[in-house]
Tab-separated table of C-alpha atoms in Angstrom:
chain	number	residue	atom	x	y	z
G	1	MET	CA	-8.972	19.832	-1.955
G	2	PRO	CA	-10.203	16.911	-0.706
G	3	ARG	CA	-12.256	17.263	2.593
G	4	LEU	CA	-11.498	13.715	4.273
G	5	LYS	CA	-8.004	13.682	5.602
G	6	LEU	CA	-6.571	10.416	5.252
G	7	THR	CA	-5.541	8.096	8.528
G	8	ALA	CA	-4.546	4.985	8.648
G	9	GLU	CA	-7.894	3.727	9.648
G	10	ASN	CA	-9.731	5.223	7.410
G	11	TYR	CA	-7.296	4.664	4.286
G	12	TYR	CA	-9.425	2.169	2.567
G	13	SER	CA	-12.930	3.504	3.829
G	14	PRO	CA	-15.541	3.952	0.903
G	15	GLU	CA	-15.401	7.724	1.460
G	16	ALA	CA	-11.435	7.556	1.211
G	17	ASN	CA	-12.110	5.383	-2.049
G	18	LEU	CA	-15.028	8.230	-3.707
G	19	GLU	CA	-12.702	11.409	-2.635
G	20	TYR	CA	-9.179	9.582	-4.147
G	21	MET	CA	-8.137	7.355	-6.911
G	22	SER	CA	-5.449	5.007	-5.949
G	23	ALA	CA	-3.148	3.116	-8.162
G	24	SER	CA	-5.218	0.213	-7.724
G	25	GLN	CA	-8.461	2.060	-8.289
G	26	PHE	CA	-6.746	3.138	-11.081
G	27	LYS	CA	-6.020	-0.324	-12.637
G	28	SER	CA	-9.477	-1.311	-11.963
G	29	PHE	CA	-10.746	1.030	-14.259
G	30	ARG	CA	-8.620	0.658	-16.608
G	31	ARG	CA	-9.574	-3.433	-17.077
G	32	CYS	CA	-13.346	-2.720	-16.501
G	33	GLU	CA	-15.273	0.854	-15.965
G	34	SER	CA	-18.384	-0.717	-15.138
G	35	ALA	CA	-16.918	-3.125	-12.508
G	36	ALA	CA	-15.009	-0.342	-10.968
G	37	LEU	CA	-17.780	2.075	-10.367
G	38	ALA	CA	-20.008	-0.919	-9.259
G	39	GLU	CA	-16.971	-1.891	-6.609
G	40	LEU	CA	-16.904	1.696	-5.534
G	41	ARG	CA	-20.797	1.892	-5.110
G	42	GLY	CA	-20.667	-1.793	-2.828
G	43	GLU	CA	-22.609	-3.309	-5.703
G	44	TRP	CA	-20.118	-5.450	-6.581
G	45	GLY	CA	-16.862	-6.519	-4.705
G	46	ARG	CA	-13.818	-9.023	-5.605
G	47	LYS	CA	-13.309	-11.540	-2.454
G	48	GLU	CA	-10.510	-11.655	-0.340
G	49	THR	CA	-8.769	-14.964	-1.423
G	50	SER	CA	-5.801	-16.418	0.414
G	51	ALA	CA	-3.555	-15.507	-2.271
G	52	LEU	CA	-4.279	-11.620	-1.288
G	53	LEU	CA	-3.810	-12.137	2.782
G	54	VAL	CA	-0.488	-13.932	2.040
G	55	GLY	CA	0.527	-10.555	0.686
G	56	SER	CA	-0.771	-9.010	3.139
G	57	TYR	CA	0.437	-11.151	6.106
G	58	VAL	CA	4.314	-10.406	4.422
G	59	ASP	CA	3.734	-6.636	4.130
G	60	ALA	CA	2.337	-6.660	7.949
G	61	TYR	CA	5.337	-8.745	9.205
G	62	PHE	CA	7.763	-5.787	7.723
G	63	SER	CA	5.822	-3.102	9.188
G	64	SER	CA	5.891	-4.423	12.380
G	65	GLU	CA	1.940	-4.826	12.271
G	66	LEU	CA	1.677	-8.865	12.131
G	67	GLU	CA	0.195	-9.171	15.773
G	68	GLN	CA	-2.790	-7.002	14.867
G	69	PHE	CA	-2.877	-8.356	11.252
G	70	ARG	CA	-2.896	-12.361	12.821
G	71	ALA	CA	-5.354	-10.980	15.247
G	72	GLU	CA	-7.565	-9.370	12.617
G	73	HIS	CA	-7.428	-12.557	10.350
G	74	PRO	CA	-8.485	-15.696	12.869
G	75	GLU	CA	-8.988	-17.452	9.334
G	76	ILE	CA	-5.602	-18.036	8.380
G	77	PHE	CA	-5.266	-20.608	11.699
G	78	LYS	CA	-6.485	-24.322	11.596
G	79	LYS	CA	-8.900	-25.245	14.296
G	80	ASP	CA	-5.174	-26.259	16.653
G	81	GLY	CA	-4.011	-22.546	16.372
G	82	THR	CA	-1.378	-23.125	14.046
G	83	LEU	CA	-0.664	-21.462	10.745
G	84	LYS	CA	-2.659	-22.902	7.367
G	85	ALA	CA	-0.030	-23.794	5.007
G	86	GLU	CA	0.212	-20.859	2.683
G	87	PHE	CA	0.540	-18.988	5.641
G	88	LEU	CA	3.136	-21.425	7.215
G	89	GLN	CA	4.950	-20.435	3.553
G	90	ALA	CA	4.030	-16.590	3.639
G	91	GLN	CA	6.145	-16.794	7.009
G	92	ASN	CA	9.058	-18.610	4.959
G	93	ILE	CA	8.629	-15.744	2.641
G	94	CYS	CA	9.034	-13.544	5.602
G	95	GLU	CA	12.426	-15.018	7.260
G	96	ARG	CA	13.976	-15.637	3.373
G	97	LEU	CA	13.651	-11.844	2.649
G	98	GLU	CA	14.782	-10.906	6.135
G	99	SER	CA	17.859	-13.110	5.514
G	100	ASP	CA	18.882	-11.212	2.993
G	101	ASP	CA	21.010	-8.335	3.696
G	102	LEU	CA	20.184	-6.189	0.705
G	103	ALA	CA	16.456	-7.233	0.776
G	104	ARG	CA	16.199	-6.477	4.593
G	105	MET	CA	17.977	-2.848	3.914
G	106	LEU	CA	15.503	-2.037	1.148
G	107	LEU	CA	12.657	-2.784	3.645
G	108	SER	CA	14.033	-0.849	6.483
G	109	GLY	CA	12.267	2.113	5.615
G	110	LYS	CA	9.690	4.232	6.858
G	111	HIS	CA	6.343	1.817	6.539
G	112	GLN	CA	2.947	2.714	5.485
G	113	ILE	CA	3.224	6.073	5.115
G	114	ILE	CA	0.213	7.969	3.433
G	115	LYS	CA	0.931	10.249	0.998
G	116	THR	CA	-1.563	12.292	-1.149
G	117	GLY	CA	-0.927	14.766	-4.917
G	118	ARG	CA	-2.872	15.356	-7.937
G	119	ILE	CA	-2.055	13.899	-11.036
G	120	GLY	CA	-4.150	15.254	-13.791
G	121	GLY	CA	-6.364	17.509	-11.921
G	122	VAL	CA	-6.691	14.235	-9.798
G	123	TRP	CA	-6.648	13.572	-6.152
G	124	PHE	CA	-4.520	10.300	-5.575
G	125	LYS	CA	-3.700	8.713	-2.675
G	126	GLY	CA	-0.537	6.056	-1.837
G	127	LYS	CA	0.481	4.270	1.112
G	128	PHE	CA	4.466	3.277	0.654
G	129	ASP	CA	5.765	-0.303	1.616
G	130	SER	CA	9.266	1.359	2.563
G	131	LEU	CA	10.200	4.732	2.338
G	132	LEU	CA	14.047	5.182	2.620
G	133	THR	CA	15.927	8.601	3.702
G	134	ALA	CA	19.203	9.679	1.945
G	135	SER	CA	21.404	8.439	4.593
G	136	GLN	CA	19.389	5.148	4.044
G	137	VAL	CA	20.074	4.862	0.901
G	138	GLU	CA	23.708	6.393	1.287
G	139	ALA	CA	24.291	3.060	3.985
G	140	ILE	CA	22.935	0.680	1.141
G	141	CYS	CA	25.043	2.429	-1.532
G	142	ARG	CA	28.412	1.685	0.513
G	143	ARG	CA	28.018	-1.816	1.161
G	144	PHE	CA	26.305	-2.693	-2.348
G	145	PRO	CA	28.138	-0.070	-4.291
G	146	MET	CA	26.652	-1.192	-7.803
G	147	VAL	CA	23.189	0.236	-6.588
G	148	GLN	CA	24.956	3.707	-6.596
G	149	ALA	CA	23.945	3.711	-10.133
G	150	LEU	CA	20.397	4.404	-9.202
G	151	VAL	CA	21.097	7.629	-7.167
G	152	PRO	CA	24.146	9.007	-8.489
G	153	PHE	CA	23.479	12.108	-6.848
G	154	GLY	CA	22.091	10.658	-3.636
G	155	GLY	CA	18.564	11.013	-2.340
G	156	PRO	CA	15.541	8.803	-1.399
G	157	MET	CA	14.330	5.631	-2.516
G	158	ILE	CA	10.965	4.458	-3.072
G	159	VAL	CA	10.214	0.386	-1.947
G	160	ASP	CA	7.624	-1.714	-2.967
G	161	LEU	CA	7.278	-4.912	-1.547
G	162	LYS	CA	5.077	-7.950	-3.882
G	163	CYS	CA	4.667	-11.495	-3.310
G	164	MET	CA	3.653	-13.278	-6.375
G	165	ARG	CA	3.474	-17.176	-7.202
G	166	ASP	CA	6.736	-16.898	-9.801
G	167	PHE	CA	8.763	-14.386	-12.256
G	168	GLU	CA	8.033	-15.937	-15.570
G	169	THR	CA	6.242	-14.054	-18.007
G	170	ILE	CA	2.521	-13.802	-18.225
G	171	TRP	CA	0.624	-13.958	-21.225
G	172	ASP	CA	-1.199	-10.738	-22.251
G	173	GLU	CA	-4.523	-11.255	-23.648
G	174	GLU	CA	-4.788	-7.797	-25.091
G	175	THR	CA	-1.123	-7.235	-26.701
G	176	GLN	CA	-1.245	-11.110	-27.302
G	177	GLU	CA	2.232	-11.627	-26.173
G	178	ARG	CA	4.243	-12.804	-23.166
G	179	VAL	CA	5.221	-9.931	-20.793
G	180	SER	CA	6.793	-9.055	-17.422
G	181	PHE	CA	4.651	-9.504	-14.379
G	182	VAL	CA	5.888	-5.903	-14.025
G	183	HIS	CA	4.113	-5.123	-17.055
G	184	TYR	CA	1.153	-7.192	-16.588
G	185	TRP	CA	0.231	-6.503	-13.270
G	186	GLY	CA	0.708	-2.665	-13.609
G	187	TYR	CA	3.802	-2.239	-11.140
G	188	ASP	CA	4.922	0.548	-13.360
G	189	ILE	CA	1.463	2.250	-13.006
G	190	GLN	CA	1.750	2.228	-9.515
G	191	GLY	CA	5.315	3.291	-9.752
G	192	ALA	CA	4.484	6.001	-12.024
G	193	ILE	CA	1.917	7.122	-9.512
G	194	TYR	CA	3.938	6.847	-5.810
G	195	GLN	CA	6.934	8.746	-7.570
G	196	LYS	CA	4.326	11.514	-8.861
G	197	ILE	CA	3.062	12.017	-5.251
G	198	ASP	CA	6.144	11.900	-3.365
G	199	ASN	CA	7.678	14.760	-5.483
G	200	ARG	CA	11.048	13.928	-5.591
G	201	MET	CA	11.749	12.050	-8.504
G	202	ALA	CA	13.251	9.078	-5.588
G	203	PRO	CA	13.614	5.639	-7.652
G	204	PHE	CA	11.090	3.274	-7.518
G	205	VAL	CA	12.182	-0.581	-6.884
G	206	ILE	CA	10.420	-3.482	-6.292
G	207	VAL	CA	11.411	-6.085	-3.567
G	208	ALA	CA	9.465	-9.311	-5.064
G	209	ALA	CA	9.428	-12.910	-3.446
G	210	THR	CA	7.833	-16.079	-4.576
G	211	LYS	CA	5.470	-18.144	-3.194
G	212	GLU	CA	7.207	-21.411	-4.458
G	213	THR	CA	8.270	-23.891	-1.899
G	214	GLU	CA	11.680	-22.304	-1.802
G	215	PRO	CA	10.737	-18.577	-2.528
G	216	ASP	CA	12.716	-16.785	-4.782
G	217	ILE	CA	13.919	-13.373	-4.308
G	218	ASP	CA	14.574	-10.293	-6.180
G	219	ALA	CA	15.156	-6.351	-6.430
G	220	LEU	CA	14.088	-4.990	-9.403
G	221	HIS	CA	14.111	-1.135	-10.204
G	222	ILE	CA	11.539	0.229	-13.166
G	223	PRO	CA	13.468	3.185	-14.989
G	224	ASP	CA	12.506	6.687	-15.107
G	225	GLN	CA	11.486	6.417	-18.445
G	226	ASP	CA	9.175	3.612	-18.109
G	227	LEU	CA	7.786	5.296	-15.403
G	228	ALA	CA	7.135	8.626	-17.310
G	229	PHE	CA	5.336	6.518	-20.239
G	230	SER	CA	3.249	5.089	-17.390
G	231	LEU	CA	2.524	8.371	-15.933
G	232	ALA	CA	1.405	9.964	-18.917
G	233	GLU	CA	-1.042	7.538	-19.515
G	234	VAL	CA	-2.271	8.167	-15.693
G	235	GLU	CA	-2.739	11.541	-16.732
G	236	ALA	CA	-4.409	10.949	-19.661
G	237	LEU	CA	-7.038	8.258	-18.792
G	238	ALA	CA	-7.283	9.532	-14.833
G	239	PRO	CA	-10.159	12.601	-15.702
G	240	ARG	CA	-12.110	10.237	-16.900
G	241	TYR	CA	-11.978	7.938	-14.209
G	242	ALA	CA	-12.998	10.620	-11.899
G	243	ALA	CA	-15.875	11.489	-13.936
G	244	ILE	CA	-17.390	8.696	-13.891
G	245	LYS	CA	-16.992	8.514	-10.355
G	246	GLN	CA	-18.637	11.958	-10.134
G	247	GLY	CA	-21.697	10.488	-12.173
G	248	ASP	CA	-20.768	12.654	-15.358
G	249	ILE	CA	-19.680	10.111	-17.747
G	250	SER	CA	-21.309	6.543	-18.225
G	251	PRO	CA	-18.761	3.604	-17.410
G	252	VAL	CA	-18.281	1.415	-20.298
G	253	GLY	CA	-18.084	-2.362	-19.522
G	254	CYS	CA	-14.982	-4.713	-20.767
G	255	GLY	CA	-17.707	-7.065	-21.755
G	256	LYS	CA	-15.479	-10.316	-20.719
G	257	CYS	CA	-14.810	-9.580	-16.915
G	258	ALA	CA	-16.942	-11.373	-14.133
G	259	TYR	CA	-19.205	-8.331	-13.424
G	260	CYS	CA	-19.898	-8.083	-17.059
G	261	ARG	CA	-20.964	-11.685	-17.482
G	262	ARG	CA	-23.035	-11.127	-13.853
G	263	THR	CA	-24.922	-8.104	-15.490
G	264	LYS	CA	-25.157	-9.311	-19.129
G	265	LYS	CA	-28.257	-8.291	-20.690
G	266	LEU	CA	-29.684	-10.026	-23.886
G	267	ASP	CA	-31.086	-7.896	-26.775
G	268	SER	CA	-30.693	-10.328	-29.826
G	269	ILE	CA	-29.921	-13.966	-31.150
G	270	ALA	CA	-26.728	-13.925	-32.817
G	271	ASP	CA	-25.412	-16.192	-35.483
G	272	TYR	CA	-23.350	-18.850	-33.708
G	273	LYS	CA	-20.617	-18.948	-36.292
G	274	LYS	CA	-20.212	-14.997	-36.167
G	275	ILE	CA	-19.997	-15.415	-32.444
G	276	LYS	CA	-16.625	-18.397	-33.316
G	277	VAL	CA	-14.899	-15.908	-35.454
G	278	MET	CA	-14.950	-13.301	-32.763
G	279	GLU	CA	-13.759	-15.434	-30.441
G	280	GLU	CA	-10.797	-16.471	-32.559
């Protein structure tokens, strides 16, 4: 059992990230073990971009923490005190979601609930955007009967809020094909982890909104069989990533990411024609 008890204040702390795996941390290790470990050690870090802050703004709006978020992020304002353009758009996204009855009801559960659990013998943490009770889900089903198919016997529901550029498919270099944004960004991995640590087999639903001038919105269900497939991957890889965190196994770099480019060491002189063949 981890020694650190998670709270809203320490959830994102280095100590919490070392003691617990999370969906985002797991996905970081899957992309590049070396970069993920360097980030945990404070040797490498991704900058907090405006795109990430827009998503955080929308999260804060629906968890009733917007005033606190605005106070903690003065960089979202212009010199005259008004919101910068991208955060005016974030506010527009919030209002668009709230204007839709189904989206609003899906996002009306308990917000930012912290849960932990073991997967593959590794302790995971998760912070849930909207945990709906069985009675809330029942009310949604009465208003929108087609939702009943997701909960034929009743029960709770896990809802995650996502903001993205658009809903188009994305080119995946690894598989050399265009894939759903859900798969590309690993939302199926996140859903599998959340469903497992929630321990109730509740349906996992994404409420999504785009950052387009006129935001598009959608509510997407990831089927349990897809989550089961993703969970098997988490169970298989989590022990290795935990061992890397503990220093028992050396990480393997991807050789392509910014961290690998930054730390690359030359040890030979290559034939340029071979480099070209490898890139093709």
